[in-house]
């Protein structure tokens, strides 16, 4: 079966709950979409607002507080919010890559630190962080064990140790001063790691498939040889350019003419980052506009399933900048979303993402409207 790009787009939207909002608890919403990029504390909340009918942010607050949803460094060496049921396998699949990314880095070795130093300190960290600990408390533990202040050791350990962030307060559960605690995980060998990688691949395809090995590698930063072994046995399809795609059995692939409602996606929405070939959601000529050179991914307008521009709070509403012509019907749909988003933000942070406003001075000419108008 050869798929068009538009059908791939609709498959992604269906699995990411972007064809229609569904009435689900926050934790189940996170499980369904697999992983929400979370280095900006507001983004998981806005991601679920786009996907869940009647989403109450207090529901996600509670899921973080009870550890039903876990915020930790995982895929792409980046903070993600994932369901607690997925975390052990995700961490086990990623830990070798996370370790290598830090323990082999010149910033770590250049500080006079070694892999043996990290491995010797790790059991002490896991014991110490059995309950919530602040960054300052953990850095003091490291200083006591190593006899000197070694910020690069914490930089490494917080990346690959089985730690998750502990909520520290509003408006989005996690403040600037983080706290951390340990997730107890069983010891696993090579075979179990391959099982974990296969679990990650299966969950990825459920939420983002059909997709290529290159797409899964982009999402996870796992190596292609590891992933080629993991995709064995999955269904095979053909992409628009003949690329081999993998999928779970009976994964939804809606027809091309399936309506796709407008959405106001948050910064770093996972749907924009989960593929090597992002053209199924981002037109190639817009990719460098919404993904800045330093990696910041701006809040985007999604129109007919494709990125059409960017948005930010302004003037008591939502300032929408469209990089391609939109119909008045499209603008009306975005205005309806904006009215709902303004109400959603009002109780938490009406000026969300304010520190990224400097990017708007660097964007090209666009049609700009203040929504709702």
mmCIF file of N, CA and C in Angstrom, residues 43-133:
data_model
loop_
_atom_site.group_PDB
_atom_site.id
_atom_site.type_symbol
_atom_site.label_atom_id
_atom_site.label_comp_id
_atom_site.label_asym_id
_atom_site.label_seq_id
_atom_site.Cartn_x
_atom_site.Cartn_y
_atom_site.Cartn_z
ATOM 1 N N UNK A 43 4.083 23.678 28.178
ATOM 2 C CA UNK A 43 3.787 23.000 26.921
ATOM 3 C C UNK A 43 2.956 21.725 27.062
ATOM 4 N N UNK A 44 3.203 20.832 28.041
ATOM 5 C CA UNK A 44 2.319 19.670 28.154
ATOM 6 C C UNK A 44 0.860 20.050 28.409
ATOM 7 N N UNK A 45 0.647 21.121 29.154
ATOM 8 C CA UNK A 45 -0.712 21.573 29.433
ATOM 9 C C UNK A 45 -1.393 22.067 28.152
ATOM 10 N N UNK A 46 -0.678 22.877 27.371
ATOM 11 C CA UNK A 46 -1.270 23.378 26.132
ATOM 12 C C UNK A 46 -1.430 22.260 25.110
ATOM 13 N N UNK A 47 -0.525 21.286 25.137
ATOM 14 C CA UNK A 47 -0.659 20.144 24.232
ATOM 15 C C UNK A 47 -1.943 19.376 24.527
ATOM 16 N N UNK A 48 -2.235 19.151 25.812
ATOM 17 C CA UNK A 48 -3.465 18.433 26.157
ATOM 18 C C UNK A 48 -4.697 19.297 25.928
ATOM 19 N N UNK A 49 -4.603 20.598 26.140
ATOM 20 C CA UNK A 49 -5.744 21.485 25.837
ATOM 21 C C UNK A 49 -6.136 21.349 24.372
ATOM 22 N N UNK A 50 -5.174 21.175 23.482
ATOM 23 C CA UNK A 50 -5.450 21.010 22.059
ATOM 24 C C UNK A 50 -6.085 19.665 21.729
ATOM 25 N N UNK A 51 -5.950 18.689 22.642
ATOM 26 C CA UNK A 51 -6.294 17.313 22.303
ATOM 27 C C UNK A 51 -7.464 16.730 23.095
ATOM 28 N N UNK A 52 -7.739 17.263 24.284
ATOM 29 C CA UNK A 52 -8.733 16.665 25.171
ATOM 30 C C UNK A 52 -9.935 17.581 25.342
ATOM 31 N N UNK A 53 -11.114 17.014 25.220
ATOM 32 C CA UNK A 53 -12.337 17.779 25.423
ATOM 33 C C UNK A 53 -12.511 18.087 26.909
ATOM 34 N N UNK A 54 -12.785 19.361 27.219
ATOM 35 C CA UNK A 54 -13.006 19.765 28.606
ATOM 36 C C UNK A 54 -11.783 19.601 29.480
ATOM 37 N N UNK A 55 -10.596 19.733 28.914
ATOM 38 C CA UNK A 55 -9.374 19.518 29.689
ATOM 39 C C UNK A 55 -9.271 20.502 30.848
ATOM 40 N N UNK A 56 -9.082 19.967 32.040
ATOM 41 C CA UNK A 56 -8.879 20.757 33.250
ATOM 42 C C UNK A 56 -7.414 20.636 33.644
ATOM 43 N N UNK A 57 -6.664 21.740 33.657
ATOM 44 C CA UNK A 57 -5.241 21.641 33.984
ATOM 45 C C UNK A 57 -4.973 21.043 35.359
ATOM 46 N N UNK A 58 -5.941 21.158 36.279
ATOM 47 C CA UNK A 58 -5.763 20.546 37.597
ATOM 48 C C UNK A 58 -5.641 19.026 37.493
ATOM 49 N N UNK A 59 -6.205 18.457 36.443
ATOM 50 C CA UNK A 59 -6.101 17.013 36.230
ATOM 51 C C UNK A 59 -4.651 16.619 35.943
ATOM 52 N N UNK A 60 -3.963 17.428 35.152
ATOM 53 C CA UNK A 60 -2.546 17.144 34.897
ATOM 54 C C UNK A 60 -1.700 17.473 36.120
ATOM 55 N N UNK A 61 -2.038 18.536 36.845
ATOM 56 C CA UNK A 61 -1.355 18.806 38.118
ATOM 57 C C UNK A 61 -1.366 17.558 38.998
ATOM 58 N N UNK A 62 -2.549 16.971 39.137
ATOM 59 C CA UNK A 62 -2.701 15.804 40.006
ATOM 60 C C UNK A 62 -1.916 14.611 39.472
ATOM 61 N N UNK A 63 -1.910 14.425 38.150
ATOM 62 C CA UNK A 63 -1.172 13.304 37.566
ATOM 63 C C UNK A 63 0.326 13.447 37.794
ATOM 64 N N UNK A 64 0.845 14.660 37.720
ATOM 65 C CA UNK A 64 2.260 14.888 38.054
ATOM 66 C C UNK A 64 2.503 14.650 39.545
ATOM 67 N N UNK A 65 1.609 15.144 40.399
ATOM 68 C CA UNK A 65 1.804 15.038 41.852
ATOM 69 C C UNK A 65 1.788 13.586 42.320
ATOM 70 N N UNK A 66 0.977 12.757 41.696
ATOM 71 C CA UNK A 66 0.892 11.345 42.087
ATOM 72 C C UNK A 66 1.832 10.466 41.276
ATOM 73 N N UNK A 67 2.605 11.070 40.401
ATOM 74 C CA UNK A 67 3.564 10.361 39.544
ATOM 75 C C UNK A 67 2.890 9.404 38.571
ATOM 76 N N UNK A 68 1.619 9.655 38.262
ATOM 77 C CA UNK A 68 0.962 8.884 37.216
ATOM 78 C C UNK A 68 1.490 9.319 35.850
ATOM 79 N N UNK A 69 1.891 10.576 35.772
ATOM 80 C CA UNK A 69 2.627 11.108 34.630
ATOM 81 C C UNK A 69 3.980 11.572 35.148
ATOM 82 N N UNK A 70 5.038 11.204 34.441
ATOM 83 C CA UNK A 70 6.409 11.443 34.895
ATOM 84 C C UNK A 70 7.095 12.412 33.936
ATOM 85 N N UNK A 71 7.791 13.393 34.506
ATOM 86 C CA UNK A 71 8.580 14.323 33.703
ATOM 87 C C UNK A 71 10.052 13.995 33.904
ATOM 88 N N UNK A 72 10.722 13.598 32.815
ATOM 89 C CA UNK A 72 12.103 13.137 32.935
ATOM 90 C C UNK A 72 12.819 13.325 31.602
ATOM 91 N N UNK A 73 14.147 13.270 31.638
ATOM 92 C CA UNK A 73 14.946 13.344 30.413
ATOM 93 C C UNK A 73 14.915 11.995 29.715
ATOM 94 N N UNK A 74 14.467 11.986 28.474
ATOM 95 C CA UNK A 74 14.316 10.730 27.736
ATOM 96 C C UNK A 74 14.716 10.935 26.276
ATOM 97 N N UNK A 75 13.776 10.818 25.372
ATOM 98 C CA UNK A 75 14.073 10.883 23.953
ATOM 99 C C UNK A 75 14.695 12.230 23.586
ATOM 100 N N UNK A 76 15.636 12.159 22.641
ATOM 101 C CA UNK A 76 16.352 13.343 22.144
ATOM 102 C C UNK A 76 17.069 14.088 23.266
ATOM 103 N N UNK A 77 17.364 13.386 24.363
ATOM 104 C CA UNK A 77 18.065 13.985 25.517
ATOM 105 C C UNK A 77 17.309 15.225 25.978
ATOM 106 N N UNK A 78 15.984 15.114 26.002
ATOM 107 C CA UNK A 78 15.111 16.251 26.268
ATOM 108 C C UNK A 78 14.063 15.854 27.299
ATOM 109 N N UNK A 79 13.622 16.821 28.080
ATOM 110 C CA UNK A 79 12.566 16.566 29.042
ATOM 111 C C UNK A 79 11.263 16.226 28.333
ATOM 112 N N UNK A 80 10.649 15.126 28.756
ATOM 113 C CA UNK A 80 9.347 14.725 28.240
ATOM 114 C C UNK A 80 8.429 14.358 29.397
ATOM 115 N N UNK A 81 7.145 14.564 29.196
ATOM 116 C CA UNK A 81 6.124 14.033 30.098
ATOM 117 C C UNK A 81 5.597 12.761 29.475
ATOM 118 N N UNK A 82 5.692 11.645 30.217
ATOM 119 C CA UNK A 82 5.233 10.351 29.711
ATOM 120 C C UNK A 82 4.407 9.673 30.792
ATOM 121 N N UNK A 83 3.602 8.707 30.385
ATOM 122 C CA UNK A 83 2.821 7.932 31.343
ATOM 123 C C UNK A 83 3.752 7.060 32.165
ATOM 124 N N UNK A 84 3.459 6.938 33.462
ATOM 125 C CA UNK A 84 4.326 6.161 34.352
ATOM 126 C C UNK A 84 4.475 4.716 33.885
ATOM 127 N N UNK A 85 3.448 4.169 33.246
ATOM 128 C CA UNK A 85 3.532 2.805 32.756
ATOM 129 C C UNK A 85 4.543 2.625 31.645
ATOM 130 N N UNK A 86 4.833 3.693 30.897
ATOM 131 C CA UNK A 86 5.822 3.630 29.818
ATOM 132 C C UNK A 86 7.232 3.971 30.289
ATOM 133 N N UNK A 87 7.344 4.676 31.422
ATOM 134 C CA UNK A 87 8.645 5.213 31.804
ATOM 135 C C UNK A 87 9.737 4.153 31.970
ATOM 136 N N UNK A 88 9.513 3.039 32.667
ATOM 137 C CA UNK A 88 10.613 2.081 32.842
ATOM 138 C C UNK A 88 11.202 1.595 31.522
ATOM 139 N N UNK A 89 10.361 1.220 30.575
ATOM 140 C CA UNK A 89 10.866 0.744 29.289
ATOM 141 C C UNK A 89 11.514 1.872 28.499
ATOM 142 N N UNK A 90 10.919 3.060 28.523
ATOM 143 C CA UNK A 90 11.507 4.189 27.804
ATOM 144 C C UNK A 90 12.899 4.510 28.357
ATOM 145 N N UNK A 91 13.015 4.554 29.679
ATOM 146 C CA UNK A 91 14.314 4.866 30.261
ATOM 147 C C UNK A 91 15.329 3.776 29.935
ATOM 148 N N UNK A 92 14.913 2.523 30.041
ATOM 149 C CA UNK A 92 15.840 1.434 29.751
ATOM 150 C C UNK A 92 16.274 1.444 28.293
ATOM 151 N N UNK A 93 15.362 1.796 27.392
ATOM 152 C CA UNK A 93 15.718 1.886 25.980
ATOM 153 C C UNK A 93 16.707 3.012 25.718
ATOM 154 N N UNK A 94 16.583 4.108 26.483
ATOM 155 C CA UNK A 94 17.364 5.308 26.200
ATOM 156 C C UNK A 94 18.637 5.440 27.022
ATOM 157 N N UNK A 95 18.785 4.698 28.127
ATOM 158 C CA UNK A 95 19.830 5.020 29.095
ATOM 159 C C UNK A 95 21.231 4.928 28.506
ATOM 160 N N UNK A 96 21.498 3.967 27.632
ATOM 161 C CA UNK A 96 22.842 3.879 27.052
ATOM 162 C C UNK A 96 23.159 5.130 26.232
ATOM 163 N N UNK A 97 22.180 5.616 25.479
ATOM 164 C CA UNK A 97 22.386 6.828 24.687
ATOM 165 C C UNK A 97 22.530 8.059 25.576
ATOM 166 N N UNK A 98 21.735 8.112 26.637
ATOM 167 C CA UNK A 98 21.818 9.245 27.563
ATOM 168 C C UNK A 98 23.174 9.286 28.253
ATOM 169 N N UNK A 99 23.653 8.127 28.685
ATOM 170 C CA UNK A 99 24.982 8.057 29.315
ATOM 171 C C UNK A 99 26.060 8.523 28.339
ATOM 172 N N UNK A 100 26.033 7.992 27.131
ATOM 173 C CA UNK A 100 27.067 8.331 26.159
ATOM 174 C C UNK A 100 27.067 9.821 25.826
ATOM 175 N N UNK A 101 25.872 10.410 25.777
ATOM 176 C CA UNK A 101 25.768 11.822 25.429
ATOM 177 C C UNK A 101 26.420 12.720 26.463
ATOM 178 N N UNK A 102 26.499 12.262 27.701
ATOM 179 C CA UNK A 102 27.084 13.084 28.758
ATOM 180 C C UNK A 102 28.479 12.608 29.185
ATOM 181 N N UNK A 103 28.648 11.312 29.390
ATOM 182 C CA UNK A 103 29.931 10.834 29.927
ATOM 183 C C UNK A 103 31.032 10.878 28.884
ATOM 184 N N UNK A 104 30.674 10.927 27.610
ATOM 185 C CA UNK A 104 31.685 11.061 26.569
ATOM 186 C C UNK A 104 31.875 12.489 26.101
ATOM 187 N N UNK A 105 31.138 13.412 26.678
ATOM 188 C CA UNK A 105 31.204 14.815 26.275
ATOM 189 C C UNK A 105 32.455 15.472 26.866
ATOM 190 N N UNK A 106 33.110 16.304 26.068
ATOM 191 C CA UNK A 106 34.345 16.969 26.535
ATOM 192 C C UNK A 106 34.086 17.904 27.703
ATOM 193 N N UNK A 107 32.862 18.390 27.833
ATOM 194 C CA UNK A 107 32.557 19.240 28.985
ATOM 195 C C UNK A 107 32.601 18.427 30.276
ATOM 196 N N UNK A 108 32.315 17.126 30.179
ATOM 197 C CA UNK A 108 32.406 16.238 31.341
ATOM 198 C C UNK A 108 33.847 15.779 31.555
ATOM 199 N N UNK A 109 34.462 15.218 30.531
ATOM 200 C CA UNK A 109 35.836 14.722 30.684
ATOM 201 C C UNK A 109 36.814 15.860 30.922
ATOM 202 N N UNK A 110 36.525 17.027 30.339
ATOM 203 C CA UNK A 110 37.415 18.180 30.532
ATOM 204 C C UNK A 110 37.408 18.706 31.948
ATOM 205 N N UNK A 111 36.396 18.346 32.725
ATOM 206 C CA UNK A 111 36.341 18.734 34.133
ATOM 207 C C UNK A 111 37.104 17.752 35.015
ATOM 208 N N UNK A 112 37.816 16.805 34.387
ATOM 209 C CA UNK A 112 38.587 15.823 35.147
ATOM 210 C C UNK A 112 37.759 14.674 35.678
ATOM 211 N N UNK A 113 36.559 14.495 35.130
ATOM 212 C CA UNK A 113 35.654 13.450 35.602
ATOM 213 C C UNK A 113 35.701 12.243 34.673
ATOM 214 N N UNK A 114 35.374 11.077 35.216
ATOM 215 C CA UNK A 114 35.424 9.843 34.446
ATOM 216 C C UNK A 114 34.111 9.075 34.584
ATOM 217 N N UNK A 115 33.940 8.086 33.711
ATOM 218 C CA UNK A 115 32.787 7.196 33.797
ATOM 219 C C UNK A 115 32.767 6.496 35.153
ATOM 220 N N UNK A 116 33.940 6.073 35.619
ATOM 221 C CA UNK A 116 34.025 5.395 36.922
ATOM 222 C C UNK A 116 33.560 6.308 38.047
ATOM 223 N N UNK A 117 33.897 7.599 37.967
ATOM 224 C CA UNK A 117 33.434 8.548 38.989
ATOM 225 C C UNK A 117 31.903 8.595 39.018
ATOM 226 N N UNK A 118 31.282 8.661 37.834
ATOM 227 C CA UNK A 118 29.829 8.735 37.768
ATOM 228 C C UNK A 118 29.191 7.457 38.286
ATOM 229 N N UNK A 119 29.737 6.316 37.888
ATOM 230 C CA UNK A 119 29.154 5.045 38.316
ATOM 231 C C UNK A 119 29.311 4.828 39.818
ATOM 232 N N UNK A 120 30.408 5.322 40.393
ATOM 233 C CA UNK A 120 30.604 5.180 41.835
ATOM 234 C C UNK A 120 29.643 6.079 42.610
ATOM 235 N N UNK A 121 29.327 7.210 42.045
ATOM 236 C CA UNK A 121 28.457 8.162 42.749
ATOM 237 C C UNK A 121 26.980 7.825 42.595
ATOM 238 N N UNK A 122 26.621 7.144 41.506
ATOM 239 C CA UNK A 122 25.219 6.899 41.193
ATOM 240 C C UNK A 122 24.448 6.215 42.327
ATOM 241 N N UNK A 123 24.968 5.140 42.968
ATOM 242 C CA UNK A 123 24.191 4.517 44.055
ATOM 243 C C UNK A 123 23.906 5.466 45.212
ATOM 244 N N UNK A 124 24.862 6.350 45.508
ATOM 245 C CA UNK A 124 24.654 7.323 46.582
ATOM 246 C C UNK A 124 23.557 8.314 46.212
ATOM 247 N N UNK A 125 23.526 8.730 44.937
ATOM 248 C CA UNK A 125 22.472 9.627 44.485
ATOM 249 C C UNK A 125 21.109 8.952 44.582
ATOM 250 N N UNK A 126 21.023 7.707 44.163
ATOM 251 C CA UNK A 126 19.738 7.004 44.178
ATOM 252 C C UNK A 126 19.222 6.823 45.605
ATOM 253 N N UNK A 127 20.127 6.577 46.533
ATOM 254 C CA UNK A 127 19.713 6.458 47.927
ATOM 255 C C UNK A 127 19.296 7.817 48.480
ATOM 256 N N UNK A 128 20.078 8.847 48.167
ATOM 257 C CA UNK A 128 19.821 10.185 48.693
ATOM 258 C C UNK A 128 18.507 10.753 48.169
ATOM 259 N N UNK A 129 18.203 10.467 46.882
ATOM 260 C CA UNK A 129 17.014 11.042 46.246
ATOM 261 C C UNK A 129 15.821 10.099 46.300
ATOM 262 N N UNK A 130 15.789 9.219 47.284
ATOM 263 C CA UNK A 130 14.613 8.362 47.461
ATOM 264 C C UNK A 130 13.378 9.209 47.749
ATOM 265 N N UNK A 131 13.597 10.362 48.372
ATOM 266 C CA UNK A 131 12.553 11.376 48.545
ATOM 267 C C UNK A 131 12.965 12.625 47.793
ATOM 268 N N UNK A 132 12.084 13.607 47.646
ATOM 269 C CA UNK A 132 12.399 14.804 46.861
ATOM 270 C C UNK A 132 13.638 15.530 47.365
ATOM 271 N N UNK A 133 14.504 15.901 46.441
ATOM 272 C CA UNK A 133 15.707 16.661 46.750
ATOM 273 C C UNK A 133 15.844 17.799 45.749
#
